[in-house]
C-alpha atoms as one frame of an Amber mdcrd trajectory, in Angstrom:
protein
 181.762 -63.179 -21.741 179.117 -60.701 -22.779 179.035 -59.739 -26.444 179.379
 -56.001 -27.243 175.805 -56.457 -28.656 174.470 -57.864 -25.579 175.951 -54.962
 -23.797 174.680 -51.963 -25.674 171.948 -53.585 -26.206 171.151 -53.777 -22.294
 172.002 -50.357 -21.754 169.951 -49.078 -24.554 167.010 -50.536 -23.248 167.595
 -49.585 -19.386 168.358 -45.457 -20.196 165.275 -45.602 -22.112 163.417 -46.828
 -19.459 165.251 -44.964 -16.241 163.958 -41.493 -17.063 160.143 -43.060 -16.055
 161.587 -44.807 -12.850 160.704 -43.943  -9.565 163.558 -46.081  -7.848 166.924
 -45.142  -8.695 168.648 -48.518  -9.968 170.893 -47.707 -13.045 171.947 -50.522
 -15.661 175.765 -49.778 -14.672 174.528 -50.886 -10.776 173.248 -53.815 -12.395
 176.210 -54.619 -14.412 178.644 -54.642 -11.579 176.423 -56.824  -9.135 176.163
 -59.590 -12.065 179.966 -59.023 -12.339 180.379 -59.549  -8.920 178.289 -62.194
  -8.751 179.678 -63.561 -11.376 183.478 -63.630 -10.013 182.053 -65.298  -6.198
 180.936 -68.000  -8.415 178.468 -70.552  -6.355 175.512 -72.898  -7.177 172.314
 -73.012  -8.541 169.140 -72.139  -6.236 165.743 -73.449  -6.311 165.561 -72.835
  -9.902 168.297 -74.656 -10.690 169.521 -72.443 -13.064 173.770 -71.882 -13.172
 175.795 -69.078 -13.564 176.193 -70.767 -16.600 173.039 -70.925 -18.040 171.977
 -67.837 -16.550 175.195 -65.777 -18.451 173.170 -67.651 -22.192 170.348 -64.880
 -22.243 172.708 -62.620 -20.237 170.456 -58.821 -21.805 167.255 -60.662 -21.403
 167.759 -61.632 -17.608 169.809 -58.403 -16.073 166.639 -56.476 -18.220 164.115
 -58.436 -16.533 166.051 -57.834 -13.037 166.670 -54.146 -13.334 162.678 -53.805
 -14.944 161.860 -55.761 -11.203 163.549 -53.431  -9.281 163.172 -49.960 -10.320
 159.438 -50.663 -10.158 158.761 -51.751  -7.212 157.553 -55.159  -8.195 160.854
 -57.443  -7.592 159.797 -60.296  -4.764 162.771 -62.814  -4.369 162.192 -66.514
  -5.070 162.908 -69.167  -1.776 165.968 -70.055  -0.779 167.552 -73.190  -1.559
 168.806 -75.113   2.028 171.633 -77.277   2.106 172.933 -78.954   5.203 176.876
 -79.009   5.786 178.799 -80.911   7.920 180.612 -78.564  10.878 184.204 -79.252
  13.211 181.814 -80.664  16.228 180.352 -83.409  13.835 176.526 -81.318  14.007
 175.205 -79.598  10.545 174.833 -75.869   9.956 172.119 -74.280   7.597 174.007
 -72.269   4.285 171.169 -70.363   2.022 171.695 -70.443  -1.915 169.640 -68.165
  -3.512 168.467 -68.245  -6.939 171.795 -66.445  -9.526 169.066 -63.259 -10.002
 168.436 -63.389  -6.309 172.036 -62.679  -5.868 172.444 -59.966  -8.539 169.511
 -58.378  -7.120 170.808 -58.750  -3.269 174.431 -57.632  -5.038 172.795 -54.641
  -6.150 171.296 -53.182  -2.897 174.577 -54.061  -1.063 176.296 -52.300  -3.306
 174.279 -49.388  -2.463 174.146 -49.445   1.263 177.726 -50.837   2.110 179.370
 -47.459   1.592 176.950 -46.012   4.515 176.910 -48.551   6.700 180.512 -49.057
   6.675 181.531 -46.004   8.027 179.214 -46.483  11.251 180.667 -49.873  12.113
 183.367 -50.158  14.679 187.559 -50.882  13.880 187.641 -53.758  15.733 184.531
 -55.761  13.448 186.507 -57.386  10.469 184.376 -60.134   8.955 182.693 -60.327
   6.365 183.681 -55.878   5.233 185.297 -54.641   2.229 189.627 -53.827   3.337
 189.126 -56.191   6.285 190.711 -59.861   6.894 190.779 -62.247   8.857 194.594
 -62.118   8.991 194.259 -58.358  10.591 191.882 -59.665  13.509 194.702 -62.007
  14.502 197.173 -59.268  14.455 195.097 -57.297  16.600 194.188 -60.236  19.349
 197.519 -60.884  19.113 198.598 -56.730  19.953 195.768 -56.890  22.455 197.393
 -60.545  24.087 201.083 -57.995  25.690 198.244 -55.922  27.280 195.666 -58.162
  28.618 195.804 -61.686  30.237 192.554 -62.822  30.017 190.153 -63.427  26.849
 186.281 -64.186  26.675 186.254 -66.710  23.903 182.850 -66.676  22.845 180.380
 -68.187  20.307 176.986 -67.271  19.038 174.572 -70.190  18.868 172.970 -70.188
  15.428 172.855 -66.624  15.201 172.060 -66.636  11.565 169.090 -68.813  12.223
 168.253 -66.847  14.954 168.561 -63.338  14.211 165.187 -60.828  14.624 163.775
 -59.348  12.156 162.078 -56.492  13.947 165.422 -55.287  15.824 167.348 -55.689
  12.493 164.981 -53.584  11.006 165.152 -50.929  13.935 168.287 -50.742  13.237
 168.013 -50.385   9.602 165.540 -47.262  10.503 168.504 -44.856  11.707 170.826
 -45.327   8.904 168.270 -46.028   5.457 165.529 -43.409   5.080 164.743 -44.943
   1.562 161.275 -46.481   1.191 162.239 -49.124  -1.396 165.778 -50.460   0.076
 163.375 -51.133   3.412 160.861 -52.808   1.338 163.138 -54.688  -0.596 165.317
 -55.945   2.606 162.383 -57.154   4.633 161.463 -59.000   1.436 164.493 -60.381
   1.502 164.358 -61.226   5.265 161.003 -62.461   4.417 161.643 -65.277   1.792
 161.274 -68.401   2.854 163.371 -71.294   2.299 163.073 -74.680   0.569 164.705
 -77.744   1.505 166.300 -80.374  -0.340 163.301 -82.522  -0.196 161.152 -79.432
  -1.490 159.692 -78.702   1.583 158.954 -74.730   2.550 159.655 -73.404   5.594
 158.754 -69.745   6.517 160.756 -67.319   8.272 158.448 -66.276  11.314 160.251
 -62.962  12.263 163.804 -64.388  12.815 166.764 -65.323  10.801 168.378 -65.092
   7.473 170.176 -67.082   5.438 173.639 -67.644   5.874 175.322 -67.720   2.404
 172.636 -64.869   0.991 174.882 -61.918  -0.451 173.012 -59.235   1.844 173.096
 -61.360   5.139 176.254 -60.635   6.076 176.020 -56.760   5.977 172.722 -57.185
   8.033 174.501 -59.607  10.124 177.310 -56.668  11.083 174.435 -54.390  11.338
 172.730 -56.609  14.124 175.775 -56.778  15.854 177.000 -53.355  15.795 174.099
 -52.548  18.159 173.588 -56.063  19.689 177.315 -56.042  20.615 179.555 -53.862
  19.415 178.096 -50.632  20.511 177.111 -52.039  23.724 180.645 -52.977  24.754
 181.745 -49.520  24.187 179.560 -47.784  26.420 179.652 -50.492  29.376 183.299
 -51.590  29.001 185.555 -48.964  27.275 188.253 -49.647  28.808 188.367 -53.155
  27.578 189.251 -54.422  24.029 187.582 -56.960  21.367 187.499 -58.595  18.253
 184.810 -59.575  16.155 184.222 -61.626  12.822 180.787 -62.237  12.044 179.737
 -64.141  15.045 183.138 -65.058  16.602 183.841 -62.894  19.595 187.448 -62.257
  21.728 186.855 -59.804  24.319 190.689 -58.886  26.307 190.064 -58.686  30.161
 192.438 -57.233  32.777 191.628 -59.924  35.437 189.645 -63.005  36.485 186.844
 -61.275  38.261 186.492 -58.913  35.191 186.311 -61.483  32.785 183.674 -63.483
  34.974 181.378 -60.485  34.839 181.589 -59.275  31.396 180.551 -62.833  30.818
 177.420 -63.074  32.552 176.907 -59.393  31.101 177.358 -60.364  27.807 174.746
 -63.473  28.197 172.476 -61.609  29.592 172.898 -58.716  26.503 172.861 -61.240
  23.815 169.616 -62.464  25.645 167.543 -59.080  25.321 168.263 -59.346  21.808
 166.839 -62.984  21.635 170.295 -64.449  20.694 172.346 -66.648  23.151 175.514
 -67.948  23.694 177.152 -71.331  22.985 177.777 -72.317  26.070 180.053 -75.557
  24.634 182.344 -72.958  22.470 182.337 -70.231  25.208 184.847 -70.027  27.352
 187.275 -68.140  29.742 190.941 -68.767  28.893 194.017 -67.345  31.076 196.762
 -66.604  28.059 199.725 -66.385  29.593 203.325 -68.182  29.442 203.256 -69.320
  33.053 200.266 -70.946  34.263 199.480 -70.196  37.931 198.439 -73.994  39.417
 195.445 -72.525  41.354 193.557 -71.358  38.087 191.127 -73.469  36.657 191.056
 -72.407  33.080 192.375 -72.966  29.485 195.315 -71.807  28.598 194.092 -72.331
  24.732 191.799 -70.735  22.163 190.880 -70.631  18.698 189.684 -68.187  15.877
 189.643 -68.459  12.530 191.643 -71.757  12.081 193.858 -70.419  14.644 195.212
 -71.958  17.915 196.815 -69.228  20.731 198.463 -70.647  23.375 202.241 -70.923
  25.011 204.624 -72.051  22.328 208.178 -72.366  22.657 209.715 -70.528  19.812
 213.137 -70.671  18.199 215.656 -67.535  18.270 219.132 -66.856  16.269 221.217
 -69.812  16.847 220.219 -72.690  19.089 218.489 -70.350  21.648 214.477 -70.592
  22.457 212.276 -69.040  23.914 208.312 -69.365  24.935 206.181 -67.223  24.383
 202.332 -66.859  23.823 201.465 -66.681  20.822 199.048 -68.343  17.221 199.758
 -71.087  15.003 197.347 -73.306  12.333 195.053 -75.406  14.787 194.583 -78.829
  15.130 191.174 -78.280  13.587 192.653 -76.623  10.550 195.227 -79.499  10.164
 192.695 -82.502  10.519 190.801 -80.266   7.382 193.251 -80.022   5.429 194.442
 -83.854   5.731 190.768 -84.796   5.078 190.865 -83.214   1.553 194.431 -84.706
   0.840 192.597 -88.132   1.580 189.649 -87.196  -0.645 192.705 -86.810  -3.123
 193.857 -90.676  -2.988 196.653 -89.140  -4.323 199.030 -92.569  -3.581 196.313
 -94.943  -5.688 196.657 -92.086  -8.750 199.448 -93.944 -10.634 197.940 -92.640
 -13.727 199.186 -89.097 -13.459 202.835 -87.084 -13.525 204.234 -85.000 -11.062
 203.333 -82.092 -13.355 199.729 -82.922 -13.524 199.481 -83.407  -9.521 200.727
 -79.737  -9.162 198.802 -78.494 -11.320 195.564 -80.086  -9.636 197.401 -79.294
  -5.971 198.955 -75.959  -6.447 195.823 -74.192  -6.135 194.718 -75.458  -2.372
 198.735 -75.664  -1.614 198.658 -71.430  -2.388 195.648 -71.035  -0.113 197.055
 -73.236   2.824 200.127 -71.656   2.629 198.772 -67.768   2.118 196.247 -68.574
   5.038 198.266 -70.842   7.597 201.851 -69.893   6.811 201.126 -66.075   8.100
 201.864 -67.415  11.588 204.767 -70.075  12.865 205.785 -71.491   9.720 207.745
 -74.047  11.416 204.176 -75.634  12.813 202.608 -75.422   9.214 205.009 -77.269
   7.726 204.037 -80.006   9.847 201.194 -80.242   7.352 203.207 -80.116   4.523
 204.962 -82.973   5.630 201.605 -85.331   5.321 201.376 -84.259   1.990 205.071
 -85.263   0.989 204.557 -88.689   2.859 201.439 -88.822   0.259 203.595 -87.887
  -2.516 206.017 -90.249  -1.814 203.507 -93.438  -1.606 202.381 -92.181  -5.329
 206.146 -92.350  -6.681 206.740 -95.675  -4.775 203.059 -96.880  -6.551 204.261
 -95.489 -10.149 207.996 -96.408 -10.178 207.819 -99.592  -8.550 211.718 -99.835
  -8.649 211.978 -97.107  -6.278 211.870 -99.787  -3.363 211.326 -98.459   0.197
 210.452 -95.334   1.651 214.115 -93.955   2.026 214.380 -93.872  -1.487 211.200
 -92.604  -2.631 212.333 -89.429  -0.535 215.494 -89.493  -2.514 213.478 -89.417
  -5.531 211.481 -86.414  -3.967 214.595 -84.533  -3.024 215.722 -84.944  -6.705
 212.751 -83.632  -8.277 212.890 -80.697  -6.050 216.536 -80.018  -7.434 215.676
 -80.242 -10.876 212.803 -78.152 -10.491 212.217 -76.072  -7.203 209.206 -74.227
  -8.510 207.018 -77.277  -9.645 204.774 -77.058  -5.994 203.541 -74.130  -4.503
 205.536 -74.810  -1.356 208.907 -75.834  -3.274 208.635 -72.430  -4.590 208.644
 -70.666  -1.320 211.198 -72.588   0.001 209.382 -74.484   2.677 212.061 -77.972
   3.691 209.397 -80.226   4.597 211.513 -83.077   4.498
């Protein structure tokens, strides 16, 4: 936490400056982007300094930040590259800039968001301020009684891939300001480092995916690569967007086949393309005609639609079309209970294992349990079978399985809020 001394101190030194300052950054702008920063948390870039380390000489560095920008002379630092692991076993490129990199990005997005926000369409939800990824599976799923047919469609690196000159075309009709253009094709500019310290250089395309202004550039691109163009050639036709994940709702086969090929060919004139291997026409209904030769399945966003047979009042069921957590989703979320070794943990109590749990158990559950709770507590179960092996491993006079259930059950009687999912009344068992 800042000191009070820090604090005035900073601001004392910024409002004597800002009267002599042609670019108007205040101290309060730069305040709330380290705050912001601050609360996102995240690594260290190239200069490996933490959040940390940066928050020691907290006036000295948000001085030395807003003294960069309202001058003219701030020129970002390259971005550190780290590889990550994706679903399809290849590795995608995430961007870590430097702490003051992101306090400085923080700061212009700050400024723009407001404007750009109110230009971007109702049916683009990732990555905006009010918008979830919860209320773009509400609308596919309002869109799903009024269309049969979805366009499931992927962009192939987009973020890698992304050009800079029609970015900044579009950047031209909604920024008039000088130094927010000069400081976003700076930005757009920087190059990146590797982990082995090698430099690469941008070249006119991309921008790094985990950078604090890419994503509002990235909705920007997309608003006009995509968003805008659907409109005026298809408006009688629905979508949903987040980030680069695309739905688009067709009427009929024939309709879907063309908006296809129009849509490859679209995302080609703006030197993007599709992935072919994610991309996909999918017929969503409950009753599969035989002659068809297409999926009855997507996903989005850890999501799986497809026909599921649904439980009424009573014993009565009936099937419907509809989303629940996908097999993706569930193969994640065993991988970090087995990164847990939770069984082989003898050391701990069942107090300290929520504790350490309860955290991911909220999320799972927040996320995944919006949708068929019956089908998420599939999950849960693999994580009582875990818990169960760690009782039979501690009390060793438990015996078999049977009883180390029992246990379970009894620990859930005596205290039904010690888990996250005990507490919401999820019977996993």
């Amino acid at each position: 936490m800042c000191s009070f001394y820090q604090l005035t101190t900073l601001k004392r030194r910024m409002t004597k400056g800002e009267e002599t300052k042609s670019i108007p950054v205040t101290q309060q702008m730069v305040w709330n982007a380290y705050h912001k920063v601050k609360s996102n948390g995240g690594s260290a870039g190239v200069d490996k300094v933490s959040l940390e380390e940066f928050k020691v000489d907290l006036d000295k560095n948000l001085y030395k930040i807003w003294n960069r920008l309202t001058s003219g002379s701030y020129f970002p630092p390259a971005v550190r590259e780290k590889s990550i692991p994706k679903k399809d076993g290849s590795k995608r490129k995430l961007g870590i800039p430097t702490v003051s990199d992101r306090i400085a990005q923080q700061v212009i997005k700050s400024y723009l968001e407001p404007r750009l926000e109110s230009q971007f369409h109702k049916w683009s939800y990732g990555y905006r301020p009010l918008r979830s990824a919860h209320q773009a599976i509400e609308q596919i799923r309002e869109n799903l009684h009024q269309y049969r047919w979805v366009l499931d469609m992927d962009i192939s690196k987009f973020f890698d891939r992304m050009d800079h000159e029609l970015l900044m075309k579009a950047i031209e009709k909604h920024v008039p300001e000088k130094w927010v253009k000069l400081y976003l094709k700076r930005w757009l500019e920087a190059p990146s480092e590797d982990e082995q310290g090698n430099t690469t250089e941008k070249n006119g395309i991309g921008t790094p995916q985990g950078g604090v202004i890419s994503p509002l550039l990235a909705n920007l691109f997309l608003h006009y690569a995509l968003d805008k163009w659907l409109d005026k050639q298809y408006p009688d036709l629905s979508f949903v967007r987040y980030a680069d994940d695309i739905v688009v709702h067709c009427r009929h086969e024939l309709e879907a086949k063309e908006v296809l090929e129009a849509i490859r060919k679209r995302l080609q004139e703006c030197s993007l393309e599709l992935n072919e291997k994610k991309s996909k026409i999918v017929y969503c209904a409950v009753y599969k005609r035989q002659k068809l030769d297409y999926s009855a399945k997507f996903d989005f966003l850890g999501f799986s639609f497809q026909p599921r047979t649904i439980k009424l009042k009573g014993n009565t069921f009936k099937l419907t079309y509809d989303c629940a957590i996908s097999q993706s989703s569930k193969s994640r979320i065993v991988e970090v209970l087995n990164k847990t070794k939770l069984h082989k943990r003898s050391e701990l109590s069942i107090t300290e294992i929520a504790r350490e749990l309860n955290p991911k158990l909220r999320g799972w559950i927040n996320y995944y349990g919006k949708y068929n709770k019956r089908e998420f507590t599939r999950v849960l179960r693999i994580f009582s079978f875990r818990l169960m092996k760690w009782a039979l491993n501690k009390y060793k006079n438990l015996g078999g399985i049977k009883t180390g259930f029992q246990w379970l059950n009894k620990c859930r009687k005596e205290n039904p809020n010690l888990f996250a999912h005990w507490e919401l009344g999820y019977r996993e068992m």
